[in-house]
Amino acid sequence: MAESFITGRDARRILEIVSDATVEDDAEVFYSSVLRGIAELVPCENVTFQLHDIGHRRSEGGLCLFDGRIVPHAASPEKSVAFWSAYFEPGGCSYDATRTGLPDYSVVVRRSDRFGDHEYERYPMGKVMHDSGVRYNVFAPMQPLGAIDRRLVLFRLEGADFTDREVEIIRLIRPHLGELHLRRVRELAGEPRLTARQWEVLRLVSLGASNHQIGRRLSVSEATVRKHMENIFLRVGAASRTEAIRKVSQFL
């Protein structure tokens, strides 16, 4: 495949996608805007953030951008049985990029990097993909969250395979996805959306530090600390330092 490189514009867009992550529905387990941004940079019919309990061979959901629509990641019982039957078979989805039998969470792999078209069709997972209309795919695994396996998978139903440039884009954005998912998990658990500096201020407040002490610790003025506290009160819906700490104590 011809060598190609990402541009400065690509890199800036990746940073924007990560920084501006938002949801379209409060129940989303991941950020729909991130999936849309990825599909903008790497056009395809399906971009899915998948969550699996590998040990129990079951899907734990996820989020899917399919033909421009954001939907929960789910499969019919029949497709689910076929998927898990093929998962650990040769040609499956256990991240065995080197065929060692060991998971490798550092890879971003096209199906075509591992198997040719005709070879893949002979494997159980190749049949699952063929029956789903998938011609090409590329997946980017990330470290599990507890028992939950996490991965980004892009599917093309027609056209050409994913290019080297597109794989490099996915490789650059992949390290951010696990952190974004963790942030989303915490948001769904009730964690308020605060900046890193606001969390620093709250942690010091929880230790009993005054505005003056916080300012000295963070090398900012007391006025800046007061402004941080005002913004924190607005974001967490609190009227005092004590109430703010009570509302976020489980996340500190």
PDB file of N, CA and C in Angstrom, residues 16-72:
ATOM      1  N   GLU A  16      -8.859  18.749  18.270  1.00  0.00           N
ATOM      2  CA  GLU A  16     -10.196  19.335  18.427  1.00  0.00           C
ATOM      3  C   GLU A  16     -11.219  18.265  18.786  1.00  0.00           C
ATOM      4  N   ILE A  17     -11.148  17.139  18.118  1.00  0.00           N
ATOM      5  CA  ILE A  17     -12.095  16.043  18.371  1.00  0.00           C
ATOM      6  C   ILE A  17     -12.004  15.588  19.821  1.00  0.00           C
ATOM      7  N   VAL A  18     -10.785  15.438  20.305  1.00  0.00           N
ATOM      8  CA  VAL A  18     -10.573  14.973  21.675  1.00  0.00           C
ATOM      9  C   VAL A  18     -10.992  16.037  22.689  1.00  0.00           C
ATOM     10  N   SER A  19     -10.646  17.282  22.409  1.00  0.00           N
ATOM     11  CA  SER A  19     -10.909  18.367  23.366  1.00  0.00           C
ATOM     12  C   SER A  19     -12.385  18.725  23.442  1.00  0.00           C
ATOM     13  N   ASP A  20     -13.103  18.569  22.345  1.00  0.00           N
ATOM     14  CA  ASP A  20     -14.495  19.026  22.283  1.00  0.00           C
ATOM     15  C   ASP A  20     -15.493  17.873  22.383  1.00  0.00           C
ATOM     16  N   ALA A  21     -15.113  16.800  23.053  1.00  0.00           N
ATOM     17  CA  ALA A  21     -15.981  15.621  23.136  1.00  0.00           C
ATOM     18  C   ALA A  21     -17.309  15.945  23.813  1.00  0.00           C
ATOM     19  N   THR A  22     -18.407  15.638  23.130  1.00  0.00           N
ATOM     20  CA  THR A  22     -19.744  15.873  23.665  1.00  0.00           C
ATOM     21  C   THR A  22     -20.651  14.691  23.308  1.00  0.00           C
ATOM     22  N   VAL A  23     -21.774  14.608  23.988  1.00  0.00           N
ATOM     23  CA  VAL A  23     -22.769  13.565  23.711  1.00  0.00           C
ATOM     24  C   VAL A  23     -24.007  14.198  23.097  1.00  0.00           C
ATOM     25  N   GLU A  24     -24.747  13.391  22.354  1.00  0.00           N
ATOM     26  CA  GLU A  24     -26.030  13.825  21.806  1.00  0.00           C
ATOM     27  C   GLU A  24     -27.179  13.375  22.686  1.00  0.00           C
ATOM     28  N   ASP A  25     -26.909  12.365  23.512  1.00  0.00           N
ATOM     29  CA  ASP A  25     -27.914  11.820  24.417  1.00  0.00           C
ATOM     30  C   ASP A  25     -27.234  11.550  25.757  1.00  0.00           C
ATOM     31  N   ASP A  26     -27.875  11.941  26.830  1.00  0.00           N
ATOM     32  CA  ASP A  26     -27.271  11.805  28.157  1.00  0.00           C
ATOM     33  C   ASP A  26     -26.978  10.361  28.533  1.00  0.00           C
ATOM     34  N   ALA A  27     -27.605   9.395  27.851  1.00  0.00           N
ATOM     35  CA  ALA A  27     -27.400   7.991  28.188  1.00  0.00           C
ATOM     36  C   ALA A  27     -26.227   7.363  27.438  1.00  0.00           C
ATOM     37  N   GLU A  28     -25.616   8.095  26.518  1.00  0.00           N
ATOM     38  CA  GLU A  28     -24.519   7.531  25.732  1.00  0.00           C
ATOM     39  C   GLU A  28     -23.359   7.101  26.616  1.00  0.00           C
ATOM     40  N   VAL A  29     -22.802   5.920  26.331  1.00  0.00           N
ATOM     41  CA  VAL A  29     -21.681   5.418  27.128  1.00  0.00           C
ATOM     42  C   VAL A  29     -20.345   5.948  26.621  1.00  0.00           C
ATOM     43  N   PHE A  30     -20.374   6.584  25.461  1.00  0.00           N
ATOM     44  CA  PHE A  30     -19.177   7.210  24.914  1.00  0.00           C
ATOM     45  C   PHE A  30     -19.623   8.480  24.199  1.00  0.00           C
ATOM     46  N   TYR A  31     -18.665   9.265  23.723  1.00  0.00           N
ATOM     47  CA  TYR A  31     -18.984  10.564  23.126  1.00  0.00           C
ATOM     48  C   TYR A  31     -19.278  10.419  21.632  1.00  0.00           C
ATOM     49  N   SER A  32     -20.516  10.704  21.263  1.00  0.00           N
ATOM     50  CA  SER A  32     -20.908  10.581  19.859  1.00  0.00           C
ATOM     51  C   SER A  32     -20.129  11.534  18.969  1.00  0.00           C
ATOM     52  N   SER A  33     -19.773  12.714  19.489  1.00  0.00           N
ATOM     53  CA  SER A  33     -19.032  13.672  18.662  1.00  0.00           C
ATOM     54  C   SER A  33     -17.665  13.122  18.269  1.00  0.00           C
ATOM     55  N   VAL A  34     -17.068  12.286  19.126  1.00  0.00           N
ATOM     56  CA  VAL A  34     -15.762  11.704  18.813  1.00  0.00           C
ATOM     57  C   VAL A  34     -15.900  10.715  17.650  1.00  0.00           C
ATOM     58  N   LEU A  35     -16.951   9.895  17.678  1.00  0.00           N
ATOM     59  CA  LEU A  35     -17.166   8.951  16.580  1.00  0.00           C
ATOM     60  C   LEU A  35     -17.419   9.700  15.274  1.00  0.00           C
ATOM     61  N   ARG A  36     -18.179  10.784  15.339  1.00  0.00           N
ATOM     62  CA  ARG A  36     -18.437  11.571  14.124  1.00  0.00           C
ATOM     63  C   ARG A  36     -17.138  12.203  13.619  1.00  0.00           C
ATOM     64  N   GLY A  37     -16.311  12.685  14.530  1.00  0.00           N
ATOM     65  CA  GLY A  37     -15.052  13.283  14.117  1.00  0.00           C
ATOM     66  C   GLY A  37     -14.122  12.274  13.473  1.00  0.00           C
ATOM     67  N   ILE A  38     -14.078  11.069  14.026  1.00  0.00           N
ATOM     68  CA  ILE A  38     -13.241  10.016  13.446  1.00  0.00           C
ATOM     69  C   ILE A  38     -13.723   9.661  12.046  1.00  0.00           C
ATOM     70  N   ALA A  39     -15.049   9.563  11.882  1.00  0.00           N
ATOM     71  CA  ALA A  39     -15.607   9.235  10.566  1.00  0.00           C
ATOM     72  C   ALA A  39     -15.347  10.339   9.549  1.00  0.00           C
ATOM     73  N   GLU A  40     -15.197  11.555  10.035  1.00  0.00           N
ATOM     74  CA  GLU A  40     -14.870  12.665   9.147  1.00  0.00           C
ATOM     75  C   GLU A  40     -13.443  12.517   8.611  1.00  0.00           C
ATOM     76  N   LEU A  41     -12.523  12.099   9.487  1.00  0.00           N
ATOM     77  CA  LEU A  41     -11.129  11.946   9.080  1.00  0.00           C
ATOM     78  C   LEU A  41     -10.876  10.632   8.348  1.00  0.00           C
ATOM     79  N   VAL A  42     -11.619   9.599   8.751  1.00  0.00           N
ATOM     80  CA  VAL A  42     -11.461   8.277   8.141  1.00  0.00           C
ATOM     81  C   VAL A  42     -12.845   7.814   7.679  1.00  0.00           C
ATOM     82  N   PRO A  43     -13.262   8.226   6.486  1.00  0.00           N
ATOM     83  CA  PRO A  43     -14.623   7.915   6.027  1.00  0.00           C
ATOM     84  C   PRO A  43     -14.889   6.414   5.969  1.00  0.00           C
ATOM     85  N   CYS A  44     -16.035   6.018   6.514  1.00  0.00           N
ATOM     86  CA  CYS A  44     -16.462   4.623   6.480  1.00  0.00           C
ATOM     87  C   CYS A  44     -17.928   4.568   6.899  1.00  0.00           C
ATOM     88  N   GLU A  45     -18.548   3.418   6.680  1.00  0.00           N
ATOM     89  CA  GLU A  45     -19.971   3.303   6.987  1.00  0.00           C
ATOM     90  C   GLU A  45     -20.251   3.093   8.464  1.00  0.00           C
ATOM     91  N   ASN A  46     -19.261   2.600   9.215  1.00  0.00           N
ATOM     92  CA  ASN A  46     -19.524   2.226  10.599  1.00  0.00           C
ATOM     93  C   ASN A  46     -18.290   2.487  11.452  1.00  0.00           C
ATOM     94  N   VAL A  47     -18.466   3.282  12.520  1.00  0.00           N
ATOM     95  CA  VAL A  47     -17.422   3.492  13.534  1.00  0.00           C
ATOM     96  C   VAL A  47     -18.035   3.083  14.868  1.00  0.00           C
ATOM     97  N   THR A  48     -17.428   2.116  15.535  1.00  0.00           N
ATOM     98  CA  THR A  48     -18.022   1.583  16.757  1.00  0.00           C
ATOM     99  C   THR A  48     -17.011   1.561  17.898  1.00  0.00           C
ATOM    100  N   PHE A  49     -17.436   2.076  19.053  1.00  0.00           N
ATOM    101  CA  PHE A  49     -16.675   1.927  20.287  1.00  0.00           C
ATOM    102  C   PHE A  49     -17.310   0.772  21.040  1.00  0.00           C
ATOM    103  N   GLN A  50     -16.576  -0.351  21.128  1.00  0.00           N
ATOM    104  CA  GLN A  50     -17.150  -1.589  21.651  1.00  0.00           C
ATOM    105  C   GLN A  50     -16.658  -1.873  23.064  1.00  0.00           C
ATOM    106  N   LEU A  51     -17.558  -2.429  23.871  1.00  0.00           N
ATOM    107  CA  LEU A  51     -17.243  -2.867  25.224  1.00  0.00           C
ATOM    108  C   LEU A  51     -17.643  -4.332  25.353  1.00  0.00           C
ATOM    109  N   HIS A  52     -16.692  -5.184  25.760  1.00  0.00           N
ATOM    110  CA  HIS A  52     -16.964  -6.612  25.880  1.00  0.00           C
ATOM    111  C   HIS A  52     -16.454  -7.156  27.209  1.00  0.00           C
ATOM    112  N   ASP A  53     -17.193  -8.082  27.774  1.00  0.00           N
ATOM    113  CA  ASP A  53     -16.705  -8.882  28.889  1.00  0.00           C
ATOM    114  C   ASP A  53     -16.194 -10.181  28.269  1.00  0.00           C
ATOM    115  N   ILE A  54     -14.887 -10.207  27.989  1.00  0.00           N
ATOM    116  CA  ILE A  54     -14.319 -11.337  27.270  1.00  0.00           C
ATOM    117  C   ILE A  54     -14.450 -12.619  28.075  1.00  0.00           C
ATOM    118  N   GLY A  55     -14.211 -12.528  29.393  1.00  0.00           N
ATOM    119  CA  GLY A  55     -14.252 -13.710  30.234  1.00  0.00           C
ATOM    120  C   GLY A  55     -15.592 -14.413  30.196  1.00  0.00           C
ATOM    121  N   HIS A  56     -16.667 -13.628  30.122  1.00  0.00           N
ATOM    122  CA  HIS A  56     -18.013 -14.210  30.090  1.00  0.00           C
ATOM    123  C   HIS A  56     -18.591 -14.258  28.676  1.00  0.00           C
ATOM    124  N   ARG A  57     -17.772 -13.847  27.703  1.00  0.00           N
ATOM    125  CA  ARG A  57     -18.183 -13.885  26.291  1.00  0.00           C
ATOM    126  C   ARG A  57     -19.531 -13.190  26.067  1.00  0.00           C
ATOM    127  N   ARG A  58     -19.555 -11.943  26.431  1.00  0.00           N
ATOM    128  CA  ARG A  58     -20.781 -11.172  26.207  1.00  0.00           C
ATOM    129  C   ARG A  58     -20.429  -9.709  25.967  1.00  0.00           C
ATOM    130  N   SER A  59     -21.269  -9.053  25.191  1.00  0.00           N
ATOM    131  CA  SER A  59     -21.098  -7.629  24.937  1.00  0.00           C
ATOM    132  C   SER A  59     -21.630  -6.830  26.117  1.00  0.00           C
ATOM    133  N   GLU A  60     -20.899  -5.767  26.455  1.00  0.00           N
ATOM    134  CA  GLU A  60     -21.356  -4.858  27.491  1.00  0.00           C
ATOM    135  C   GLU A  60     -21.791  -3.535  26.883  1.00  0.00           C
ATOM    136  N   GLY A  61     -22.141  -3.572  25.606  1.00  0.00           N
ATOM    137  CA  GLY A  61     -22.654  -2.381  24.946  1.00  0.00           C
ATOM    138  C   GLY A  61     -21.566  -1.609  24.232  1.00  0.00           C
ATOM    139  N   GLY A  62     -21.773  -0.324  24.134  1.00  0.00           N
ATOM    140  CA  GLY A  62     -20.878   0.543  23.390  1.00  0.00           C
ATOM    141  C   GLY A  62     -21.705   1.538  22.605  1.00  0.00           C
ATOM    142  N   LEU A  63     -21.065   2.181  21.655  1.00  0.00           N
ATOM    143  CA  LEU A  63     -21.750   3.197  20.852  1.00  0.00           C
ATOM    144  C   LEU A  63     -21.302   3.050  19.409  1.00  0.00           C
ATOM    145  N   CYS A  64     -22.239   3.251  18.498  1.00  0.00           N
ATOM    146  CA  CYS A  64     -21.982   3.001  17.086  1.00  0.00           C
ATOM    147  C   CYS A  64     -22.480   4.177  16.238  1.00  0.00           C
ATOM    148  N   LEU A  65     -21.652   4.601  15.299  1.00  0.00           N
ATOM    149  CA  LEU A  65     -22.066   5.536  14.257  1.00  0.00           C
ATOM    150  C   LEU A  65     -22.253   4.714  12.997  1.00  0.00           C
ATOM    151  N   PHE A  66     -23.501   4.552  12.568  1.00  0.00           N
ATOM    152  CA  PHE A  66     -23.813   3.714  11.412  1.00  0.00           C
ATOM    153  C   PHE A  66     -24.615   4.518  10.405  1.00  0.00           C
ATOM    154  N   ASP A  67     -24.024   4.726   9.220  1.00  0.00           N
ATOM    155  CA  ASP A  67     -24.685   5.508   8.170  1.00  0.00           C
ATOM    156  C   ASP A  67     -25.177   6.847   8.692  1.00  0.00           C
ATOM    157  N   GLY A  68     -24.351   7.492   9.496  1.00  0.00           N
ATOM    158  CA  GLY A  68     -24.667   8.825   9.978  1.00  0.00           C
ATOM    159  C   GLY A  68     -25.532   8.884  11.212  1.00  0.00           C
ATOM    160  N   ARG A  69     -25.997   7.729  11.708  1.00  0.00           N
ATOM    161  CA  ARG A  69     -26.864   7.705  12.892  1.00  0.00           C
ATOM    162  C   ARG A  69     -26.091   7.156  14.085  1.00  0.00           C
ATOM    163  N   ILE A  70     -26.293   7.773  15.238  1.00  0.00           N
ATOM    164  CA  ILE A  70     -25.700   7.291  16.478  1.00  0.00           C
ATOM    165  C   ILE A  70     -26.678   6.334  17.141  1.00  0.00           C
ATOM    166  N   VAL A  71     -26.224   5.104  17.365  1.00  0.00           N
ATOM    167  CA  VAL A  71     -27.077   4.087  17.986  1.00  0.00           C
ATOM    168  C   VAL A  71     -26.245   3.302  18.997  1.00  0.00           C
ATOM    169  N   PRO A  72     -26.895   2.689  19.992  1.00  0.00           N
ATOM    170  CA  PRO A  72     -26.144   1.805  20.905  1.00  0.00           C
ATOM    171  C   PRO A  72     -25.570   0.634  20.133  1.00  0.00           C
TER     172      PRO A  72
END
